[in-house]
Short mmCIF file of C-alpha atoms in Angstrom, two decimals:
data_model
loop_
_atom_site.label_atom_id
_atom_site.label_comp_id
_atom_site.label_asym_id
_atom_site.label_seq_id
_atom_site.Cartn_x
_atom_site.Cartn_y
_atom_site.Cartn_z
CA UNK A 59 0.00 0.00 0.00
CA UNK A 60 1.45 3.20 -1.09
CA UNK A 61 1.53 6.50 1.34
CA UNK A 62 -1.72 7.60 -0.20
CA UNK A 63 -4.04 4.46 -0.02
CA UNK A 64 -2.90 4.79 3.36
CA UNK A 65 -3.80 8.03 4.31
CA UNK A 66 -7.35 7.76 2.69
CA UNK A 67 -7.86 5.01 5.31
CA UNK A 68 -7.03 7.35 7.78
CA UNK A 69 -9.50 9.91 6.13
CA UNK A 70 -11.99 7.05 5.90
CA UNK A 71 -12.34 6.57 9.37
CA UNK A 72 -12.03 10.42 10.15
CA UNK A 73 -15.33 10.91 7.91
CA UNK A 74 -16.86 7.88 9.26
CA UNK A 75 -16.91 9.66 12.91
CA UNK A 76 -17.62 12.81 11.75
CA UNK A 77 -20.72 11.09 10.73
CA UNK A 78 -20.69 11.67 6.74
CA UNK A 79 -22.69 9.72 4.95
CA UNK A 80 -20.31 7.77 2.54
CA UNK A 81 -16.79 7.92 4.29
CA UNK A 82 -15.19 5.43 1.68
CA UNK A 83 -16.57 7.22 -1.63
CA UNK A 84 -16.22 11.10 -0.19
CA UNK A 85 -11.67 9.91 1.21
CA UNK A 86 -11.58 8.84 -2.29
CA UNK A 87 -13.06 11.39 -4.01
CA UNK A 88 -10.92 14.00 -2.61
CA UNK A 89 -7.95 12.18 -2.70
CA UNK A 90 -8.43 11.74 -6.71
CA UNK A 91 -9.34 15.76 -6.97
CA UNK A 92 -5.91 16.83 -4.70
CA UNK A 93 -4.02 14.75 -6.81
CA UNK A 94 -5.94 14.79 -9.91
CA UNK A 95 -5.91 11.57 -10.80
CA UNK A 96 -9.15 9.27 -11.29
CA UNK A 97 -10.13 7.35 -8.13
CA UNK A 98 -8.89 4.17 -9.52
CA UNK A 99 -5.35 5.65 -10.25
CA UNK A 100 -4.90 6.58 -6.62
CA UNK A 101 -2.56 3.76 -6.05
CA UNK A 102 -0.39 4.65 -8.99
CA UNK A 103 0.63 8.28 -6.81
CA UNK A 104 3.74 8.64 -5.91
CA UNK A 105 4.69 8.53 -2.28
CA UNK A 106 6.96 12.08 -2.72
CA UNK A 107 3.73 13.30 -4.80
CA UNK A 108 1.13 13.42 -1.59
CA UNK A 109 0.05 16.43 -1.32
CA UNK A 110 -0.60 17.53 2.17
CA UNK A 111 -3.73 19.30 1.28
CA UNK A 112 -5.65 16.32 1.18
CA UNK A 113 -5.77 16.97 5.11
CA UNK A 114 -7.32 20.42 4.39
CA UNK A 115 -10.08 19.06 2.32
CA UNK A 116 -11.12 15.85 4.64
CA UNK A 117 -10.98 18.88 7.74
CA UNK A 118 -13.63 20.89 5.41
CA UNK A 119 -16.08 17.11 4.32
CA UNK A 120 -15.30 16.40 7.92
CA UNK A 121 -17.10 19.69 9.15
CA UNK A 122 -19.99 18.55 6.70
CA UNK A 123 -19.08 21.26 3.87
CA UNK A 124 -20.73 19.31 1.15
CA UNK A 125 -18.12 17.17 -1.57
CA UNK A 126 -19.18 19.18 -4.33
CA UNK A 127 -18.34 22.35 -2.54
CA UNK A 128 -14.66 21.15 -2.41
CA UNK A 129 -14.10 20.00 -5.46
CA UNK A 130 -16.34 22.47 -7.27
CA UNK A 131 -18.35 19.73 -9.28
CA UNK A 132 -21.28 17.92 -8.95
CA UNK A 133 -22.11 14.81 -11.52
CA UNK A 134 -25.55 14.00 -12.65
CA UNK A 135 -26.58 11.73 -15.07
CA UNK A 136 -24.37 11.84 -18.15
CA UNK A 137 -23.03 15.61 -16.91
CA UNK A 138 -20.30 17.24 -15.01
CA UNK A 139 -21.99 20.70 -13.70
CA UNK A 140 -20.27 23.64 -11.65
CA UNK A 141 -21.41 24.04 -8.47
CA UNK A 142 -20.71 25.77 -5.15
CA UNK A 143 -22.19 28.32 -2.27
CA UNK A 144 -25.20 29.88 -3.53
CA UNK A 145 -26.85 27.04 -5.65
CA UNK A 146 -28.69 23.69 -4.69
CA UNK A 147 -26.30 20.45 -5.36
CA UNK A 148 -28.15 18.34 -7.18
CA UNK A 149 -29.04 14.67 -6.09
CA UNK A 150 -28.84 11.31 -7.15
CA UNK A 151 -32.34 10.72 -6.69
CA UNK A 152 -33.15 13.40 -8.83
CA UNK A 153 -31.76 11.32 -11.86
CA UNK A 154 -34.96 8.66 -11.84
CA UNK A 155 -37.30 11.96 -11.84
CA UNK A 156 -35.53 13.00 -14.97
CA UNK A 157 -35.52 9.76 -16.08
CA UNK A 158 -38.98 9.38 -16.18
CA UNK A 159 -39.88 12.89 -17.73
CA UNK A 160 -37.07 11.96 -20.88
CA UNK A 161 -39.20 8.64 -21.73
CA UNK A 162 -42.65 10.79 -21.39
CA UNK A 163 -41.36 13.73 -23.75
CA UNK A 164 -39.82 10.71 -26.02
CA UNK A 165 -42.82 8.93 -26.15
CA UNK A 166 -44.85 12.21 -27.15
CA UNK A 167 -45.93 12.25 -30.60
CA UNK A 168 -43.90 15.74 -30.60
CA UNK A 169 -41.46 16.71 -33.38
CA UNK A 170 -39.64 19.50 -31.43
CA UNK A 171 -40.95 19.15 -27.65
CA UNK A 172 -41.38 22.41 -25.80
CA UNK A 173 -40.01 21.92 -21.92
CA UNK A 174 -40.10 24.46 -19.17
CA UNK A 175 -38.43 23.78 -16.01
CA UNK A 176 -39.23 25.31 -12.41
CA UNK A 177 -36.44 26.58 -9.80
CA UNK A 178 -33.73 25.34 -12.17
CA UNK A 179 -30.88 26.06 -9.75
CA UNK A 180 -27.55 24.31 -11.26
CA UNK A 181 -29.60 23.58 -14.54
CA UNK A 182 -29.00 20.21 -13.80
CA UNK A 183 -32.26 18.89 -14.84
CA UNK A 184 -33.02 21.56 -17.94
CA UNK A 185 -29.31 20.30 -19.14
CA UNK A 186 -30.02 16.66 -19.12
CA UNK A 187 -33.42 16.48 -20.71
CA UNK A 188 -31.54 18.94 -23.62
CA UNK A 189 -28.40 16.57 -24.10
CA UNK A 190 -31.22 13.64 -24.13
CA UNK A 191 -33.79 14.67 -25.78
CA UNK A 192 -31.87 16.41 -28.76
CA UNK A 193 -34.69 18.15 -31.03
CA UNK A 194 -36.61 19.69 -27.55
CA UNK A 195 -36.48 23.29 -26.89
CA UNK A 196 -35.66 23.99 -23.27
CA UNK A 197 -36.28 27.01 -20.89
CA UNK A 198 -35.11 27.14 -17.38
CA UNK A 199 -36.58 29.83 -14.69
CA UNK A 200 -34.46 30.81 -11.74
CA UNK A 201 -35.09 33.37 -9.23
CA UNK A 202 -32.18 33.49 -6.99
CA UNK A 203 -29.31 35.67 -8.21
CA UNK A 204 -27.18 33.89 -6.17
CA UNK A 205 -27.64 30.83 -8.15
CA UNK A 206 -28.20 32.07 -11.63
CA UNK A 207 -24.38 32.46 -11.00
CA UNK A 208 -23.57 28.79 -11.27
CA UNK A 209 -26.59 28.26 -14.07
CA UNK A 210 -25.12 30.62 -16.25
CA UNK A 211 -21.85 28.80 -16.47
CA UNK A 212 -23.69 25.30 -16.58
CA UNK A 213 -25.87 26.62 -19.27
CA UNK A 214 -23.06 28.56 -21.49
CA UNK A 215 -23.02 26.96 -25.02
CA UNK A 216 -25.79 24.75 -24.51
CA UNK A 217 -29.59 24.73 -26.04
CA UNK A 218 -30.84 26.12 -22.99
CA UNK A 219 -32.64 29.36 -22.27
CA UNK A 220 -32.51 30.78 -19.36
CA UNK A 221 -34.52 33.00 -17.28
CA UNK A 222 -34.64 35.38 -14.22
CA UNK A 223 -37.91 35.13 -12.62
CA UNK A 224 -40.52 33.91 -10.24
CA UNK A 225 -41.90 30.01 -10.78
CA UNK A 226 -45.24 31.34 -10.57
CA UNK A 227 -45.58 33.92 -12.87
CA UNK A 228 -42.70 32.42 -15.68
CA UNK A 229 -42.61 32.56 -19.41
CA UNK A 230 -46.45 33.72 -20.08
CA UNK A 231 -45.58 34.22 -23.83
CA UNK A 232 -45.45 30.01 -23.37
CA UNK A 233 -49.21 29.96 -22.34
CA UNK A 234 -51.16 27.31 -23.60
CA UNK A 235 -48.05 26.09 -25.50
CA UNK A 236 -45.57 23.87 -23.37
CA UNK A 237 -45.31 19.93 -23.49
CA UNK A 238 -43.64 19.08 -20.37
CA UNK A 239 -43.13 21.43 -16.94
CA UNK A 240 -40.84 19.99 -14.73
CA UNK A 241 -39.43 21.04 -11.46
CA UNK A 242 -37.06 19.78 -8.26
CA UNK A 243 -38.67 22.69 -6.31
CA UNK A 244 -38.21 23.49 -2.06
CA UNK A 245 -40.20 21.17 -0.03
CA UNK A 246 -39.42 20.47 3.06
CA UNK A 247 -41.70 21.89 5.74
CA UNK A 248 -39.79 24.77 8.03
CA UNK A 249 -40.90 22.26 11.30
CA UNK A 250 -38.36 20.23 10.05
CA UNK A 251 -35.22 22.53 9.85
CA UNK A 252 -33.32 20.63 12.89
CA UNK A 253 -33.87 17.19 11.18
CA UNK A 254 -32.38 18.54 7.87
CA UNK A 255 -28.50 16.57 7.21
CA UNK A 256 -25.77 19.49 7.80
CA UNK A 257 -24.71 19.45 4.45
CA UNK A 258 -27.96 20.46 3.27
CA UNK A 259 -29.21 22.83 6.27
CA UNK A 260 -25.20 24.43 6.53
CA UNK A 261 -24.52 25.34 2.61
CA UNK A 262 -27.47 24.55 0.52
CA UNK A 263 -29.35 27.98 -0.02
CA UNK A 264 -32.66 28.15 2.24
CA UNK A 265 -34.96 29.15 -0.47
CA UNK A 266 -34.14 25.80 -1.91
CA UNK A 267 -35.04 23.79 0.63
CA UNK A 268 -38.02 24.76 2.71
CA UNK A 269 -41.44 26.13 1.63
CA UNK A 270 -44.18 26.64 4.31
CA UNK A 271 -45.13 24.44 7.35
CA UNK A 272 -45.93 21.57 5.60
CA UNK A 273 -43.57 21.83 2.88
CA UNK A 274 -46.29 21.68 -0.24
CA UNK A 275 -46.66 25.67 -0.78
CA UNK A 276 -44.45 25.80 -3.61
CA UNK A 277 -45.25 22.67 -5.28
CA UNK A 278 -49.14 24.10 -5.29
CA UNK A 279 -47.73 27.25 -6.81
CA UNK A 280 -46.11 25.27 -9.29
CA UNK A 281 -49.09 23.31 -10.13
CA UNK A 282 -51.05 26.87 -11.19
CA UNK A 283 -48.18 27.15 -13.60
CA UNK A 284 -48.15 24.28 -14.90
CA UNK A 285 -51.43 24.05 -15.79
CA UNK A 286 -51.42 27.73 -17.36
CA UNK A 287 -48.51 26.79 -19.68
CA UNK A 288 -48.85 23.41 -20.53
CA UNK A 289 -51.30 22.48 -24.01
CA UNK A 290 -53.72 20.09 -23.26
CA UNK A 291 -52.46 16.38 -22.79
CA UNK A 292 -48.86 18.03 -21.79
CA UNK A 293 -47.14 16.50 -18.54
CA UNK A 294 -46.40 17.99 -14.97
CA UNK A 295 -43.59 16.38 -12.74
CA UNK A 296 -42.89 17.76 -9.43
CA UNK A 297 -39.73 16.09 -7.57
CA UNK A 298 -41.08 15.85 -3.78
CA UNK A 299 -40.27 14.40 -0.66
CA UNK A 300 -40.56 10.39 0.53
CA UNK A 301 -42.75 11.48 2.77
CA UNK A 302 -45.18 13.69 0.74
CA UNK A 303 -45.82 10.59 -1.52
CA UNK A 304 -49.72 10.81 -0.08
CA UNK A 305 -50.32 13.95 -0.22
CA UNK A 306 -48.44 15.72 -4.03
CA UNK A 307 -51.02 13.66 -6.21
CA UNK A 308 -53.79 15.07 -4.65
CA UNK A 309 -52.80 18.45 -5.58
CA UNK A 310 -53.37 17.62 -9.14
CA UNK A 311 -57.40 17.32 -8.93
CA UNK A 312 -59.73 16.51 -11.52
CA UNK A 313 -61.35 19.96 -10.03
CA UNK A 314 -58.19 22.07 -11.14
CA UNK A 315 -58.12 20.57 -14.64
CA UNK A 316 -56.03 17.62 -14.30
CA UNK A 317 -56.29 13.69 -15.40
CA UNK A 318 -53.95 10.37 -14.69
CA UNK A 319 -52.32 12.12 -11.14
CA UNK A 320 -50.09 9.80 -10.13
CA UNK A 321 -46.75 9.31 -7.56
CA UNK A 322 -43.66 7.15 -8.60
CA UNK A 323 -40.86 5.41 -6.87
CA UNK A 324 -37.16 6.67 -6.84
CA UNK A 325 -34.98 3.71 -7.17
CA UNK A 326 -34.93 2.73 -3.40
CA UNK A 327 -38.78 1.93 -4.01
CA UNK A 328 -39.67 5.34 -2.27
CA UNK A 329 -42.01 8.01 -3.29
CA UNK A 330 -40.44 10.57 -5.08
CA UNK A 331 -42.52 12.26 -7.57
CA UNK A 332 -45.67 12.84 -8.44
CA UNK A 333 -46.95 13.37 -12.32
CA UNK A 334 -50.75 14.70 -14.12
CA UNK A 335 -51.94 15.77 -17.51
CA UNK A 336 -53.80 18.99 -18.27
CA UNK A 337 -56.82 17.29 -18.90
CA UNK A 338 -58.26 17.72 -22.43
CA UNK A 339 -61.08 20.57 -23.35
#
């Protein structure tokens, strides 16, 4: 074992303690980005070439600043964004939410699919359903200036148009006219700040994260917009919380113009989001 490989067990216990999540994955991770070197090249480092600031980033993951924070990178699906203070670090889970919305727009009898999403934040999710679904026309809305810092550089040189603005009065020159709205938008209810994991609570931006007492205030925002942009038969999908899985369906009512509201599974078999059609004239 080289001077390295031993060090990130050191780190790998040090992160385990500290209580992070994925000790291991996060000790590797960082070692690869000090050294720059893929994760599975970390044994190939030279013992003269450790660099000693490998301790300074473990201190920083070990005081919960979030991995992507460090390294300045957050991967998600098939892309490498920029991330860092200010924006909302995107999530594995969100991947199976985009999944899902690429095979609906696919499956759409659509030669050039029109696709707004909601509280874009990194542009993670606007990005992937442009790289994957290549003839769609994407807009993403943003509010936070804070953000739109780290959107604009994900963005630059893509097919994506962004926006400054509020989720719920967005893009009305797109009335009547959109195929698919999608969103990742805040959700968790305020009563649950303390419960929040540091690395989400400490760095993610608030505005991201919780929306009223029960969590559900923006996501019933979103659904007025939805249903004002979206033609008849287009899709809603609203990311929510394993928890909400009960209670996000039933926002999409039959009374508010909606058909087929439905929630779906992330893949640990939890609920995770919740879909509807603008029901037809």
């Amino acid at each position: 074992m080289n001077l390295l490989l031993a060090e990130v067990a050191q780190a790998t216990q040090r992160l385990a303690d500290a209580g992070v999540p994925s000790p291991r994955n996060d000790a590797e991770e960082l070692a690869a980005y000090v050294h720059q070197v893929k994760r599975g090249a970390l044994h190939t480092v030279k013992d003269s070439d450790f660099d000693a600031r490998y301790w300074e980033a473990i201190a920083r993951r070990e005081a919960r600043e979030p991995l992507q924070h460090i390294t300045g990178l957050a991967y998600f699906r098939y892309l490498e964004l920029q991330v860092g203070p200010g924006v909302f670090v995107p999530r594995p889970e969100t991947e199976s939410v985009v999944g899902w919305a690429i095979d609906a727009v696919r499956a759409m009898d659509v030669v050039e699919p029109l696709v707004v999403d909601l509280c874009s934040g990194s542009g993670a999710i606007a990005l992937a359903l442009a790289q994957e679904v290549p003839r769609s026309t994407v807009h993403a809305v943003e509010l936070s200036e804070d953000a739109l810092v780290w959107t604009r550089k994900n963005v630059e040189g893509s097919r994506v148009h962004l926006h400054q603005g509020d989720a719920f009065s967005a893009l009305p020159e797109l009335d009547g006219q959109v195929d698919l709205v999608i969103s990742n938008p805040p959700y968790i209810p305020l009563t649950e700040w303390e419960y929040v994991a540091p690395e989400a609570r400490d760095h993610d931006p608030q505005m991201a994260l919780f929306s009223g007492e029960d969590g559900l205030d923006t996501i019933r925002g979103i659904e007025r917009t939805a249903h004002r942009l979206l033609r008849p038969g287009g899709i809603v999908v609203v990311e929510h919380a394993d928890t909400q899985g009960g209670q996000v369906p039933w926002i999409f009512t039959e009374e508010k113009g909606w058909a087929d509201a439905a929630d779906h599974p992330d893949l640990n078999n939890r609920p995770r989001f919740a879909t509807a059609r603008k029901a037809l004239p």
